Amino acid sequence: MDTALTLTTDMKLVLGLVGFTMVMFMFERIRADVVALVVLVLLGLTGLVAAEDIFSGFSSDAVINVMATMILGAGLDRTGALNRLAGWLLRRAHGVEKRLLVLTSAVAGMNSAIMQNTSVTALYLPIASRLTARTGLSLSRLLMPMSAAIIMGGGLTMVGNSPLILLNDLLVSANANLPSGVATLEPLKMFAPLPIGLALLAACLLYFHFFGGKLLRGDSDKGVTPARTQSYFANTYGIEGEVFELTVGADSPLVGMALGEAERLHGAPLVLALKTGNESRLAPPGDTRIWVGSVLGVMGVRQQVADFAQNHFLRLSTRLREFGDLFNPSRAGISEAVVPPTSKFIGKSAADLRLRKQQGISLLAINRDKEVHNEDVRSMKLRAGDMLVLHSIWTDLAEAAKGRDFVVVTDYPKGEQRPHKFKIAMGIFAVCMLLALSSRIPTTIALMTGVAGMLVAGVLKMDEAYSAISWKTVFLMACLIPLGWAMDSSGAAAWIAGHSIERLPEGLPIWVIELVLALLTTAFSMVISHVGATIVMVPLAINLALAVGGDPTGFALIVALSASNNFITASNPSISMITGPAGYTPRDMWRVGGPLTLVYTAIVVVAVNLMF
């Protein structure tokens, strides 16, 4: 390479746009996606990118892959896969803090291999809240290890995070400007970075296992809204216990009895569901009759329910055979709602309002003037300011809340949940991953096959797929991709690489140059976005590798991995999402994230050298 490359007008324009982008991203006076659009327009106006190519970023494989992973993630979430995961984590951890930290972090990290980091973080935040509420573990001790594992797990595949998704596009576009005689750069396969990702994830788990106790704060999480879980409702309302199924036998005195009468029997548990014949429903009306073979879905303390079952000739089952779908947390659960002064409910009781029959909602308790009422609540006249504890299917709750007679204060899934599609969704996803492993089918087509499968099978509706896409992320990537092309085609990347080599000491080992490149990319990603850092640094890394005799693909991979190496500042979307809920201060982030950043850099440089 000619290190004395002359600085042309095009190079000056490109470097000026790179500087403008960095300054705008750093000070955040204008939204990042608006800045990206301005840069795209300027690239077109100055002729740095040909008019026919200026909008090609929107059709690039990188953008299509990002959209596909977001939709696939939404499909898995709709089936309640992550709620099942939360239950599994709790059972496996047995209440041991270190085991819960390792299991939650490991599973979240593995999930981030096939979903965008921000999507995984968004999905795991409520799971973390649920886990901490049930175990008493501080949220601040769980979120940082979990977020770090998600970031590191993104290195397991080429679709785990935006920088790696961008990398293949940048490698292919670099071929147009390679010097003669240099081998063509090939796109990396779906699982090419797997060994590096596994090493990173293992290092993360070991780091927090051995040093987490000293580095993470253990104080209570003030200001964090308590998760609406069984432990929360047990402590606040005295509503406790598990969910059981009671099958009515021929000798039971409940046969022929109205459900409302059965609920008033001594020692009766909370009745949440009823199945008669082939019809199952949550919040059954009080005038519904109970017959031989009817199944009651009840909640209560195990001994109390067992005694009630024995006294009334009912068969008790702890396994939910009939109501597993109805009681799936992704589909139904307990919520809180406040009665506003304008409500038509005021002065009426739940029995008058026929909440169960008309709206499919069970009233479990009422909190009035700091006093909890959970006995015979259906006959209590409601007042303004009453806090109602409800059990319902989430879609029924959302529909009832539209009337504004009560205001739901619990965060709950607003969209329709489809736990019955779980096996179908997992099957489609497995096929999608197998296709991605195939060397004959491009990753983009494999992922979009999964998207099409979920839409056709009814796991997702088309409008839900549109909603699952973060259009800000898509727009940011699509608009900035041409900046990377301009860096390469104008010769700006080669010019910077050449002048950098001139200033390096003679005989410097390649691994030292790689280390400097990794740290420089990490620093860039802390100031500008990880997407911006990748687009600016990959062309530079390829030219630097050619100048020093290194492997261009290896250098580019170091940059793409290092662009996500930010556990300290909010410019990493995953980190910005956890700082508020966990109450982390900048000092906390530097104390925990600083050493982890150095560990990450060392592993990436060593692993890439071993692989390339």
Coordinates of C-alpha atoms in Angstrom, one line a residue:
M1 CA 0.0 0.0 0.0
D2 CA 1.2 3.5 -0.8
T3 CA 1.4 5.2 2.6
A4 CA 2.0 8.5 0.9
L5 CA -1.5 8.5 -0.5
T6 CA -2.6 12.1 -1.3
L7 CA -5.5 13.5 0.6
T8 CA -8.2 14.3 -2.0
T9 CA -11.3 16.5 -1.9
D10 CA -13.5 13.4 -1.7
M11 CA -11.4 12.1 1.3
K12 CA -11.8 15.4 3.1
L13 CA -15.5 15.4 2.5
V14 CA -15.9 11.9 3.9
L15 CA -13.7 12.5 6.9
G16 CA -15.7 15.7 7.5
L17 CA -18.9 13.7 7.5
V18 CA -17.4 11.1 9.9
G19 CA -16.4 13.9 12.2
F20 CA -19.9 15.6 12.0
T21 CA -21.5 12.2 12.7
M22 CA -19.3 11.7 15.8
V23 CA -19.9 15.1 17.2
M24 CA -23.7 14.9 16.7
F25 CA -23.9 11.4 18.3
M26 CA -21.7 12.6 21.2
F27 CA -23.8 15.6 22.1
E28 CA -27.2 14.1 21.2
R29 CA -28.7 17.5 20.4
I30 CA -30.4 15.9 17.4
R31 CA -31.8 12.4 17.3
A32 CA -29.4 9.7 16.0
D33 CA -31.7 8.6 13.2
V34 CA -32.1 12.2 12.0
V35 CA -28.3 12.7 12.0
A36 CA -28.0 9.5 9.9
L37 CA -30.6 10.7 7.4
V38 CA -28.7 14.1 7.1
V39 CA -25.5 12.2 6.4
L40 CA -27.2 10.0 3.8
V41 CA -28.5 13.0 2.0
L42 CA -25.1 14.8 2.1
L43 CA -23.5 11.7 0.6
G44 CA -25.9 11.8 -2.3
L45 CA -25.7 15.6 -2.8
T46 CA -21.8 15.5 -2.9
G47 CA -21.7 12.5 -5.2
L48 CA -19.6 10.5 -2.8
V49 CA -22.0 7.6 -3.3
A50 CA -23.7 7.1 -6.7
A51 CA -27.3 8.1 -6.9
E52 CA -28.4 4.5 -7.8
D53 CA -26.6 3.2 -4.7
I54 CA -27.5 5.8 -2.1
F55 CA -30.6 4.0 -0.8
S56 CA -29.2 0.5 -1.2
G57 CA -28.6 0.3 2.6
F58 CA -32.4 -0.2 3.0
S59 CA -32.2 -3.4 1.0
S60 CA -28.9 -4.6 2.4
D61 CA -28.7 -8.1 4.0
A62 CA -27.7 -6.4 7.3
V63 CA -31.0 -4.5 7.6
I64 CA -33.1 -7.5 6.5
N65 CA -31.4 -9.6 9.1
V66 CA -32.1 -7.1 11.9
M67 CA -35.8 -6.9 10.9
A68 CA -36.0 -10.8 10.8
T69 CA -34.4 -11.3 14.2
M70 CA -36.7 -8.7 15.8
I71 CA -39.8 -10.4 14.3
L72 CA -38.7 -13.9 15.3
G73 CA -38.0 -12.7 18.8
A74 CA -41.5 -11.2 19.0
G75 CA -43.0 -14.5 17.8
L76 CA -41.2 -16.5 20.6
D77 CA -42.3 -13.9 23.2
R78 CA -46.0 -14.2 22.1
T79 CA -46.0 -17.9 22.9
G80 CA -44.9 -17.3 26.5
A81 CA -41.5 -19.0 25.9
L82 CA -39.8 -16.6 28.2
N83 CA -42.3 -16.9 31.0
R84 CA -41.8 -20.7 30.9
L85 CA -38.1 -19.9 31.1
A86 CA -38.5 -17.8 34.2
G87 CA -40.3 -20.7 35.9
W88 CA -37.6 -23.1 34.9
L89 CA -34.9 -20.8 36.2
L90 CA -36.6 -20.5 39.6
R91 CA -37.0 -24.2 39.9
R92 CA -33.4 -24.9 38.9
A93 CA -31.8 -22.2 41.1
H94 CA -33.5 -23.5 44.3
G95 CA -33.3 -19.9 45.8
V96 CA -29.4 -19.9 45.7
E97 CA -28.3 -16.4 44.6
K98 CA -25.1 -17.5 42.8
R99 CA -26.9 -20.3 40.9
L100 CA -29.7 -17.9 39.9
L101 CA -27.2 -15.3 38.7
V102 CA -25.3 -17.9 36.6
L103 CA -28.4 -19.6 35.2
T104 CA -30.2 -16.4 34.3
S105 CA -27.1 -14.8 32.7
A106 CA -26.3 -18.0 30.8
V107 CA -29.8 -18.4 29.3
A108 CA -30.1 -14.7 28.5
G109 CA -26.7 -14.8 26.8
M110 CA -27.7 -17.9 24.7
N111 CA -30.9 -16.2 23.7
S112 CA -29.0 -13.1 22.4
A113 CA -27.3 -15.4 19.9
I114 CA -30.4 -15.3 17.7
M115 CA -32.1 -12.1 18.8
Q116 CA -31.0 -8.5 18.9
N117 CA -29.4 -7.5 22.2
T118 CA -31.9 -4.7 22.9
S119 CA -34.9 -7.1 22.3
V120 CA -33.4 -9.7 24.6
T121 CA -32.8 -7.1 27.3
A122 CA -36.4 -5.8 26.9
L123 CA -37.8 -9.3 27.2
Y124 CA -35.6 -10.2 30.3
L125 CA -36.3 -7.1 32.3
P126 CA -39.7 -8.2 33.5
I127 CA -38.3 -11.7 34.0
A128 CA -35.5 -10.3 36.2
S129 CA -38.1 -8.3 38.1
R130 CA -40.2 -11.4 38.6
L131 CA -37.2 -13.4 39.8
T132 CA -36.1 -10.8 42.3
A133 CA -39.6 -10.4 43.7
R134 CA -39.9 -14.1 44.3
T135 CA -36.4 -14.6 45.7
G136 CA -35.7 -11.4 47.6
L137 CA -32.5 -10.9 45.5
S138 CA -31.6 -7.3 44.8
L139 CA -32.4 -6.2 41.2
S140 CA -29.1 -4.4 41.0
R141 CA -27.2 -7.6 41.7
L142 CA -29.0 -9.4 38.8
L143 CA -29.3 -6.9 36.0
M144 CA -25.6 -6.1 35.4
P145 CA -24.5 -9.8 35.0
M146 CA -27.6 -10.5 32.8
S147 CA -27.0 -7.5 30.6
A148 CA -23.2 -8.3 30.2
A149 CA -24.1 -11.9 29.3
I150 CA -26.5 -10.6 26.7
I151 CA -23.9 -8.4 25.1
M152 CA -21.3 -11.2 25.1
G153 CA -23.7 -13.8 23.9
G154 CA -24.3 -11.6 20.9
G155 CA -21.0 -12.8 19.7
L156 CA -22.2 -16.4 19.3
T157 CA -23.6 -15.9 15.8
M158 CA -23.5 -13.4 12.9
V159 CA -27.0 -12.2 13.7
G160 CA -26.7 -11.6 17.5
N161 CA -26.0 -7.9 17.3
S162 CA -26.0 -5.0 14.8
P163 CA -22.1 -4.8 14.4
L164 CA -21.8 -8.4 13.4
I165 CA -24.9 -8.2 11.1
L166 CA -23.2 -5.2 9.4
L167 CA -19.9 -6.9 9.1
N168 CA -20.7 -9.1 6.1
D169 CA -22.1 -6.2 4.1
L170 CA -19.0 -4.2 4.8
L171 CA -16.7 -7.1 3.8
V172 CA -18.5 -7.6 0.5
S173 CA -18.4 -3.9 -0.3
A174 CA -14.7 -3.7 0.5
N175 CA -13.9 -6.1 -2.4
A176 CA -14.6 -3.4 -4.9
N177 CA -11.6 -1.4 -3.6
L178 CA -9.0 -4.1 -2.8
P179 CA -5.6 -3.8 -4.4
S180 CA -4.9 -6.2 -7.3
G181 CA -3.7 -9.6 -6.3
V182 CA -5.4 -9.5 -2.9
A183 CA -7.8 -12.4 -2.3
T184 CA -11.5 -11.6 -2.3
L185 CA -13.1 -11.3 1.2
E186 CA -15.8 -13.9 1.8
P187 CA -18.8 -13.2 4.0
L188 CA -18.6 -15.1 7.3
K189 CA -21.0 -18.0 8.0
M190 CA -23.8 -17.8 10.5
F191 CA -21.9 -19.5 13.3
A192 CA -18.4 -18.4 12.4
P193 CA -17.8 -16.4 15.6
L194 CA -19.2 -19.2 17.9
P195 CA -15.9 -20.2 19.6
I196 CA -15.2 -16.5 20.4
G197 CA -18.8 -16.0 21.7
L198 CA -18.6 -19.1 23.9
A199 CA -15.3 -17.9 25.4
L200 CA -16.7 -14.4 26.0
L201 CA -19.9 -15.8 27.7
A202 CA -17.9 -18.2 29.8
A203 CA -15.6 -15.4 30.9
C204 CA -18.6 -13.2 31.8
L205 CA -20.2 -16.0 34.0
L206 CA -16.9 -16.7 35.7
Y207 CA -16.2 -13.0 36.3
F208 CA -19.5 -12.4 38.1
H209 CA -19.4 -15.8 39.9
F210 CA -16.1 -15.0 41.5
F211 CA -16.1 -11.2 41.7
G212 CA -19.7 -10.3 41.5
G213 CA -20.2 -10.4 45.2
K214 CA -17.6 -7.8 45.8
L215 CA -18.4 -5.6 42.8
L216 CA -22.2 -5.5 42.7
R217 CA -24.2 -3.5 45.2
G218 CA -26.4 -5.5 47.6
D219 CA -28.6 -2.8 48.9
S220 CA -32.4 -2.7 48.4
D221 CA -33.7 -1.3 45.2
K222 CA -35.5 1.8 46.3
G223 CA -37.9 3.2 43.8
V224 CA -38.2 0.0 41.9
T225 CA -41.9 -0.9 41.4
P226 CA -42.5 -4.3 43.0
A227 CA -43.1 -7.0 40.5
R228 CA -46.8 -8.1 40.5
T229 CA -46.0 -11.7 41.5
Q230 CA -47.4 -14.2 44.0
S231 CA -45.0 -13.1 46.8
Y232 CA -46.0 -9.4 46.3
F233 CA -49.7 -10.3 46.5
A234 CA -49.1 -12.6 49.5
N235 CA -47.3 -9.8 51.4
T236 CA -49.8 -7.0 50.4
Y237 CA -53.1 -8.8 50.3
G238 CA -52.7 -12.1 52.0
I239 CA -53.4 -13.8 48.7
E240 CA -51.1 -16.7 48.7
G241 CA -50.7 -20.3 47.6
E242 CA -50.4 -22.3 44.4
V243 CA -52.9 -23.1 41.7
F244 CA -54.6 -26.6 41.8
E245 CA -57.2 -28.5 39.9
L246 CA -60.1 -30.1 41.8
T247 CA -62.2 -32.7 39.9
V248 CA -65.7 -33.2 41.2
G249 CA -66.7 -36.8 41.9
A250 CA -70.2 -38.3 41.8
D251 CA -70.4 -38.3 45.7
S252 CA -69.4 -34.7 46.1
P253 CA -72.0 -32.4 47.7
L254 CA -70.9 -29.7 45.2
V255 CA -72.8 -31.5 42.4
G256 CA -75.7 -29.3 41.2
M257 CA -74.5 -26.4 43.4
A258 CA -74.0 -22.9 42.0
L259 CA -70.4 -21.7 41.9
G260 CA -71.2 -18.7 44.1
E261 CA -72.6 -21.1 46.8
A262 CA -69.5 -23.3 46.7
E263 CA -67.3 -20.2 47.2
R264 CA -69.1 -19.4 50.4
L265 CA -68.5 -22.8 51.9
H266 CA -66.2 -23.0 54.9
G267 CA -62.5 -23.3 53.9
A268 CA -63.2 -22.8 50.2
P269 CA -60.2 -21.6 48.2
L270 CA -60.3 -18.9 45.6
V271 CA -62.1 -20.3 42.5
L272 CA -60.5 -18.9 39.4
A273 CA -61.6 -21.2 36.6
L274 CA -64.2 -23.9 35.8
K275 CA -64.4 -26.6 33.2
T276 CA -67.7 -28.3 32.5
G277 CA -67.8 -30.7 29.5
N278 CA -65.6 -29.3 26.8
E279 CA -65.9 -25.7 27.9
S280 CA -63.2 -24.1 30.0
R281 CA -63.3 -20.5 31.2
L282 CA -61.5 -18.2 33.6
A283 CA -63.6 -16.1 36.0
P284 CA -66.8 -18.2 35.7
P285 CA -70.0 -16.5 36.7
G286 CA -71.4 -17.2 40.2
D287 CA -74.6 -18.8 38.9
T288 CA -72.8 -21.4 36.9
R289 CA -73.7 -25.0 38.0
I290 CA -71.1 -27.6 39.1
W291 CA -71.7 -31.1 37.8
V292 CA -70.0 -34.5 38.0
G293 CA -66.7 -34.3 36.2
S294 CA -66.5 -30.6 36.4
V295 CA -62.9 -29.3 37.1
L296 CA -62.3 -26.3 39.4
G297 CA -59.1 -24.2 39.0
V298 CA -58.5 -22.9 42.5
M299 CA -55.7 -21.0 44.3
G300 CA -54.8 -21.4 48.0
V301 CA -52.4 -22.8 50.5
R302 CA -51.8 -26.5 49.7
Q303 CA -53.1 -27.8 53.1
Q304 CA -56.2 -25.7 53.0
V305 CA -57.0 -26.9 49.4
A306 CA -56.2 -30.5 50.3
D307 CA -58.6 -30.3 53.3
F308 CA -61.4 -28.8 51.2
A309 CA -60.9 -31.5 48.6
Q310 CA -61.1 -34.3 51.2
N311 CA -64.2 -32.9 52.9
H312 CA -66.1 -32.5 49.6
F313 CA -65.0 -35.6 47.7
L314 CA -62.9 -33.8 45.2
R315 CA -59.8 -35.2 43.4
L316 CA -56.8 -32.9 43.9
S317 CA -54.2 -32.5 41.2
T318 CA -51.1 -30.2 41.4
R319 CA -50.4 -30.6 37.7
L320 CA -52.5 -28.3 35.5
R321 CA -53.8 -30.7 32.9
E322 CA -57.0 -28.7 32.0
F323 CA -56.0 -25.2 32.8
G324 CA -52.3 -25.1 31.9
D325 CA -53.0 -22.9 28.9
L326 CA -55.4 -20.6 30.8
F327 CA -53.1 -20.1 33.7
N328 CA -50.0 -19.5 31.6
P329 CA -48.5 -16.2 32.9
S330 CA -48.2 -14.9 29.4
R331 CA -52.0 -15.2 28.9
A332 CA -53.5 -14.5 32.4
G333 CA -52.6 -13.4 35.9
I334 CA -53.2 -11.1 38.9
S335 CA -53.4 -7.3 38.5
E336 CA -54.2 -4.2 40.5
A337 CA -56.6 -1.5 39.4
V338 CA -57.8 1.8 41.0
V339 CA -61.4 3.0 40.9
P340 CA -61.4 6.6 39.7
P341 CA -63.9 9.3 41.0
T342 CA -65.6 9.2 37.6
S343 CA -66.2 5.5 37.6
K344 CA -69.7 4.0 37.1
F345 CA -68.6 1.2 39.5
I346 CA -68.9 3.5 42.6
G347 CA -71.7 2.4 44.9
K348 CA -72.1 -1.1 43.2
S349 CA -70.7 -4.4 44.2
A350 CA -68.8 -7.0 42.0
A351 CA -72.0 -9.1 42.1
D352 CA -74.1 -6.2 40.9
L353 CA -71.6 -5.4 38.1
R354 CA -71.4 -9.2 37.2
L355 CA -67.7 -8.7 36.6
R356 CA -67.1 -12.4 36.0
K357 CA -70.0 -12.9 33.6
Q358 CA -69.8 -9.7 31.7
Q359 CA -66.1 -9.0 31.6
G360 CA -64.4 -12.3 32.6
I361 CA -62.7 -10.8 35.6
S362 CA -62.5 -12.2 39.2
L363 CA -62.3 -9.8 42.1
L364 CA -59.9 -11.3 44.7
A365 CA -59.5 -8.5 47.2
I366 CA -60.0 -4.8 47.8
N367 CA -57.5 -2.4 49.4
R368 CA -59.5 0.4 51.0
D369 CA -57.9 3.1 53.2
K370 CA -54.8 0.9 53.8
E371 CA -57.1 -2.0 55.0
V372 CA -57.2 -5.1 53.0
H373 CA -60.6 -6.9 52.5
N374 CA -60.4 -10.4 51.0
E375 CA -63.5 -12.0 52.6
D376 CA -66.9 -11.8 50.8
V377 CA -65.5 -9.0 48.5
R378 CA -68.1 -9.7 45.8
S379 CA -70.8 -8.1 47.9
M380 CA -68.8 -5.0 49.0
K381 CA -70.0 -1.7 47.5
L382 CA -67.1 -0.1 45.7
R383 CA -65.8 3.4 46.4
A384 CA -63.6 5.9 44.6
G385 CA -59.9 5.2 45.4
D386 CA -60.4 1.5 46.1
M387 CA -57.5 -0.7 44.9
L388 CA -59.0 -3.8 43.3
V389 CA -57.0 -7.0 43.0
L390 CA -58.2 -8.8 39.9
H391 CA -57.5 -12.1 38.1
S392 CA -58.2 -12.4 34.4
I393 CA -57.0 -13.2 30.9
W394 CA -54.9 -10.2 29.9
T395 CA -56.9 -9.5 26.7
D396 CA -60.2 -9.4 28.8
L397 CA -58.5 -7.0 31.2
A398 CA -57.4 -4.7 28.4
E399 CA -60.9 -4.7 26.9
A400 CA -62.5 -4.0 30.2
A401 CA -60.0 -1.2 31.0
K402 CA -61.1 0.7 27.8
G403 CA -64.3 1.7 29.7
R404 CA -62.2 3.7 32.2
D405 CA -64.3 2.6 35.1
F406 CA -61.0 1.3 36.6
V407 CA -57.4 2.2 35.9
V408 CA -55.0 -0.8 35.7
V409 CA -51.7 0.0 37.5
T410 CA -50.0 -3.4 36.8
D411 CA -47.8 -3.8 33.8
Y412 CA -49.3 -6.6 31.7
P413 CA -49.1 -8.0 28.2
K414 CA -51.4 -5.8 26.1
G415 CA -51.3 -7.9 23.0
E416 CA -52.9 -11.3 22.5
Q417 CA -50.8 -14.1 23.9
R418 CA -50.7 -17.5 22.1
P419 CA -49.2 -20.1 24.5
H420 CA -50.9 -22.8 22.4
K421 CA -48.6 -21.9 19.5
F422 CA -45.5 -22.6 21.6
K423 CA -44.5 -25.9 20.0
I424 CA -45.3 -24.6 16.5
A425 CA -43.1 -21.5 17.1
M426 CA -40.2 -23.6 18.4
G427 CA -40.5 -26.0 15.5
I428 CA -40.4 -23.1 13.0
F429 CA -37.5 -21.5 14.8
A430 CA -35.6 -24.8 14.8
V431 CA -36.1 -25.2 11.0
C432 CA -35.0 -21.6 10.5
M433 CA -31.7 -22.2 12.4
L434 CA -31.0 -25.5 10.5
L435 CA -31.4 -23.6 7.2
A436 CA -29.1 -20.9 8.5
L437 CA -26.5 -23.6 9.3
S438 CA -26.7 -24.8 5.6
S439 CA -24.0 -23.3 3.5
R440 CA -26.3 -23.3 0.5
I441 CA -28.9 -20.9 1.8
P442 CA -28.0 -17.3 2.8
T443 CA -28.7 -16.3 6.4
T444 CA -31.1 -13.6 5.2
I445 CA -33.3 -16.2 3.4
A446 CA -33.1 -18.6 6.3
L447 CA -34.3 -16.0 8.8
M448 CA -37.1 -14.7 6.5
T449 CA -38.3 -18.3 6.1
G450 CA -38.8 -18.4 9.9
V451 CA -40.7 -15.1 9.7
A452 CA -42.9 -16.3 6.9
G453 CA -43.6 -19.6 8.8
M454 CA -44.6 -17.7 12.0
L455 CA -47.0 -15.5 10.0
V456 CA -48.6 -18.3 8.1
A457 CA -48.9 -20.5 11.2
G458 CA -50.6 -17.6 13.1
V459 CA -47.9 -17.3 15.8
L460 CA -47.9 -13.6 14.8
K461 CA -50.2 -11.3 12.8
M462 CA -48.8 -9.1 10.1
D463 CA -49.5 -5.9 12.1
E464 CA -47.7 -7.4 15.1
A465 CA -44.7 -8.2 12.9
Y466 CA -44.6 -4.5 11.8
S467 CA -44.8 -3.4 15.5
A468 CA -42.0 -5.7 16.5
I469 CA -39.5 -3.9 14.3
S470 CA -37.5 -1.0 15.8
W471 CA -37.7 1.3 12.8
K472 CA -35.3 3.7 14.5
T473 CA -32.6 1.0 14.5
V474 CA -33.4 0.0 10.9
F475 CA -33.3 3.6 9.7
L476 CA -30.0 4.3 11.6
M477 CA -28.3 1.3 10.0
A478 CA -29.7 1.8 6.5
C479 CA -28.7 5.5 6.4
L480 CA -25.1 5.0 7.8
I481 CA -24.1 2.0 5.7
P482 CA -23.3 4.2 2.6
L483 CA -20.9 6.2 4.9
G484 CA -18.9 3.0 5.3
W485 CA -18.9 2.5 1.5
A486 CA -17.7 6.1 1.1
M487 CA -14.9 5.6 3.6
D488 CA -13.6 2.8 1.5
S489 CA -14.3 3.9 -2.1
S490 CA -12.9 7.5 -1.5
G491 CA -9.6 6.1 -0.1
A492 CA -10.2 7.8 3.2
A493 CA -9.8 4.5 5.1
A494 CA -6.6 3.7 3.2
W495 CA -5.2 7.2 3.9
I496 CA -5.8 6.9 7.6
A497 CA -4.3 3.4 7.7
G498 CA -1.2 4.5 5.7
H499 CA -0.5 7.4 8.0
S500 CA -1.2 5.3 11.1
I501 CA 1.4 2.8 9.9
E502 CA 4.0 5.6 9.4
R503 CA 3.7 6.5 13.0
L504 CA 4.0 3.0 14.5
P505 CA 7.4 1.7 15.6
E506 CA 9.3 -0.7 13.3
G507 CA 8.7 -4.4 13.8
L508 CA 5.6 -4.0 16.0
P509 CA 3.9 -7.4 16.4
I510 CA 0.5 -7.7 14.6
W511 CA -1.3 -8.7 17.8
V512 CA -0.3 -5.3 19.3
I513 CA -1.8 -3.5 16.3
E514 CA -4.9 -5.6 16.8
L515 CA -5.1 -4.7 20.5
V516 CA -4.8 -1.0 19.7
L517 CA -7.5 -1.4 17.0
A518 CA -9.8 -3.2 19.5
L519 CA -9.4 -0.5 22.2
L520 CA -9.8 2.3 19.7
T521 CA -13.1 0.8 18.4
T522 CA -14.3 0.3 22.0
A523 CA -13.5 4.0 22.8
F524 CA -15.4 5.0 19.6
S525 CA -18.4 2.9 20.6
M526 CA -18.6 4.6 24.0
V527 CA -18.8 8.0 22.3
I528 CA -20.9 7.2 19.2
S529 CA -23.2 4.2 18.7
H530 CA -21.9 0.7 18.2
V531 CA -23.3 0.9 14.6
G532 CA -21.5 4.1 13.9
A533 CA -18.2 2.7 15.3
T534 CA -18.5 -0.4 13.1
I535 CA -19.2 1.5 9.9
V536 CA -16.3 3.9 10.4
M537 CA -13.7 1.4 11.7
V538 CA -14.2 -1.8 9.5
P539 CA -12.9 -0.1 6.3
L540 CA -10.0 1.3 8.3
A541 CA -9.3 -2.2 9.8
I542 CA -9.3 -3.9 6.4
N543 CA -6.8 -1.3 5.0
L544 CA -4.7 -1.5 8.1
A545 CA -4.5 -5.3 7.8
L546 CA -3.4 -5.1 4.2
A547 CA -0.7 -2.6 5.2
V548 CA 0.9 -4.7 7.9
G549 CA 0.3 -8.1 6.3
G550 CA -2.5 -9.2 8.6
D551 CA -5.7 -11.0 7.8
P552 CA -8.3 -8.4 6.7
T553 CA -11.3 -10.6 7.8
G554 CA -9.7 -11.2 11.2
F555 CA -9.1 -7.4 11.7
A556 CA -12.6 -6.6 10.6
L557 CA -14.0 -9.2 13.0
I558 CA -12.1 -7.7 15.9
V559 CA -13.7 -4.3 15.1
A560 CA -17.2 -5.8 14.8
L561 CA -16.9 -7.6 18.2
S562 CA -15.2 -4.6 19.9
A563 CA -18.0 -2.3 18.8
S564 CA -20.2 -4.0 21.4
N565 CA -17.5 -4.0 24.1
N566 CA -19.2 -1.3 26.2
F567 CA -20.4 -2.1 29.7
I568 CA -20.0 1.4 31.0
T569 CA -21.9 4.1 29.1
A570 CA -25.5 4.5 27.9
S571 CA -24.4 4.6 24.3
N572 CA -24.8 0.8 24.5
P573 CA -28.6 0.3 24.2
S574 CA -28.6 -2.8 26.5
I575 CA -26.8 -0.9 29.2
S576 CA -29.0 2.2 28.9
M577 CA -32.0 0.0 29.5
I578 CA -30.8 -1.4 32.9
T579 CA -29.3 1.7 34.5
G580 CA -32.6 3.2 35.5
P581 CA -34.4 0.1 37.0
A582 CA -31.3 -1.0 38.9
G583 CA -30.3 2.5 40.0
Y584 CA -26.7 2.2 38.8
T585 CA -24.5 5.3 39.1
P586 CA -21.7 6.0 36.6
R587 CA -19.2 5.0 39.3
D588 CA -21.0 1.6 39.6
M589 CA -20.7 1.1 35.9
W590 CA -17.0 1.9 35.7
R591 CA -16.2 -0.3 38.7
V592 CA -18.0 -3.3 37.3
G593 CA -17.7 -2.7 33.5
G594 CA -14.1 -1.4 33.4
P595 CA -12.3 -4.7 34.2
L596 CA -14.9 -6.6 32.1
T597 CA -14.1 -4.4 29.0
L598 CA -10.4 -5.3 29.3
V599 CA -11.2 -9.0 29.7
Y600 CA -13.4 -8.8 26.6
T601 CA -10.7 -7.1 24.6
A602 CA -8.0 -9.7 25.6
I603 CA -10.3 -12.7 24.7
V604 CA -11.3 -11.2 21.3
V605 CA -7.7 -10.5 20.2
V606 CA -6.4 -13.9 21.4
A607 CA -9.3 -15.9 19.9
V608 CA -9.2 -14.1 16.5
N609 CA -5.4 -14.8 16.3
L610 CA -6.0 -18.5 17.0
M611 CA -8.8 -18.7 14.4
F612 CA -7.1 -16.6 11.7

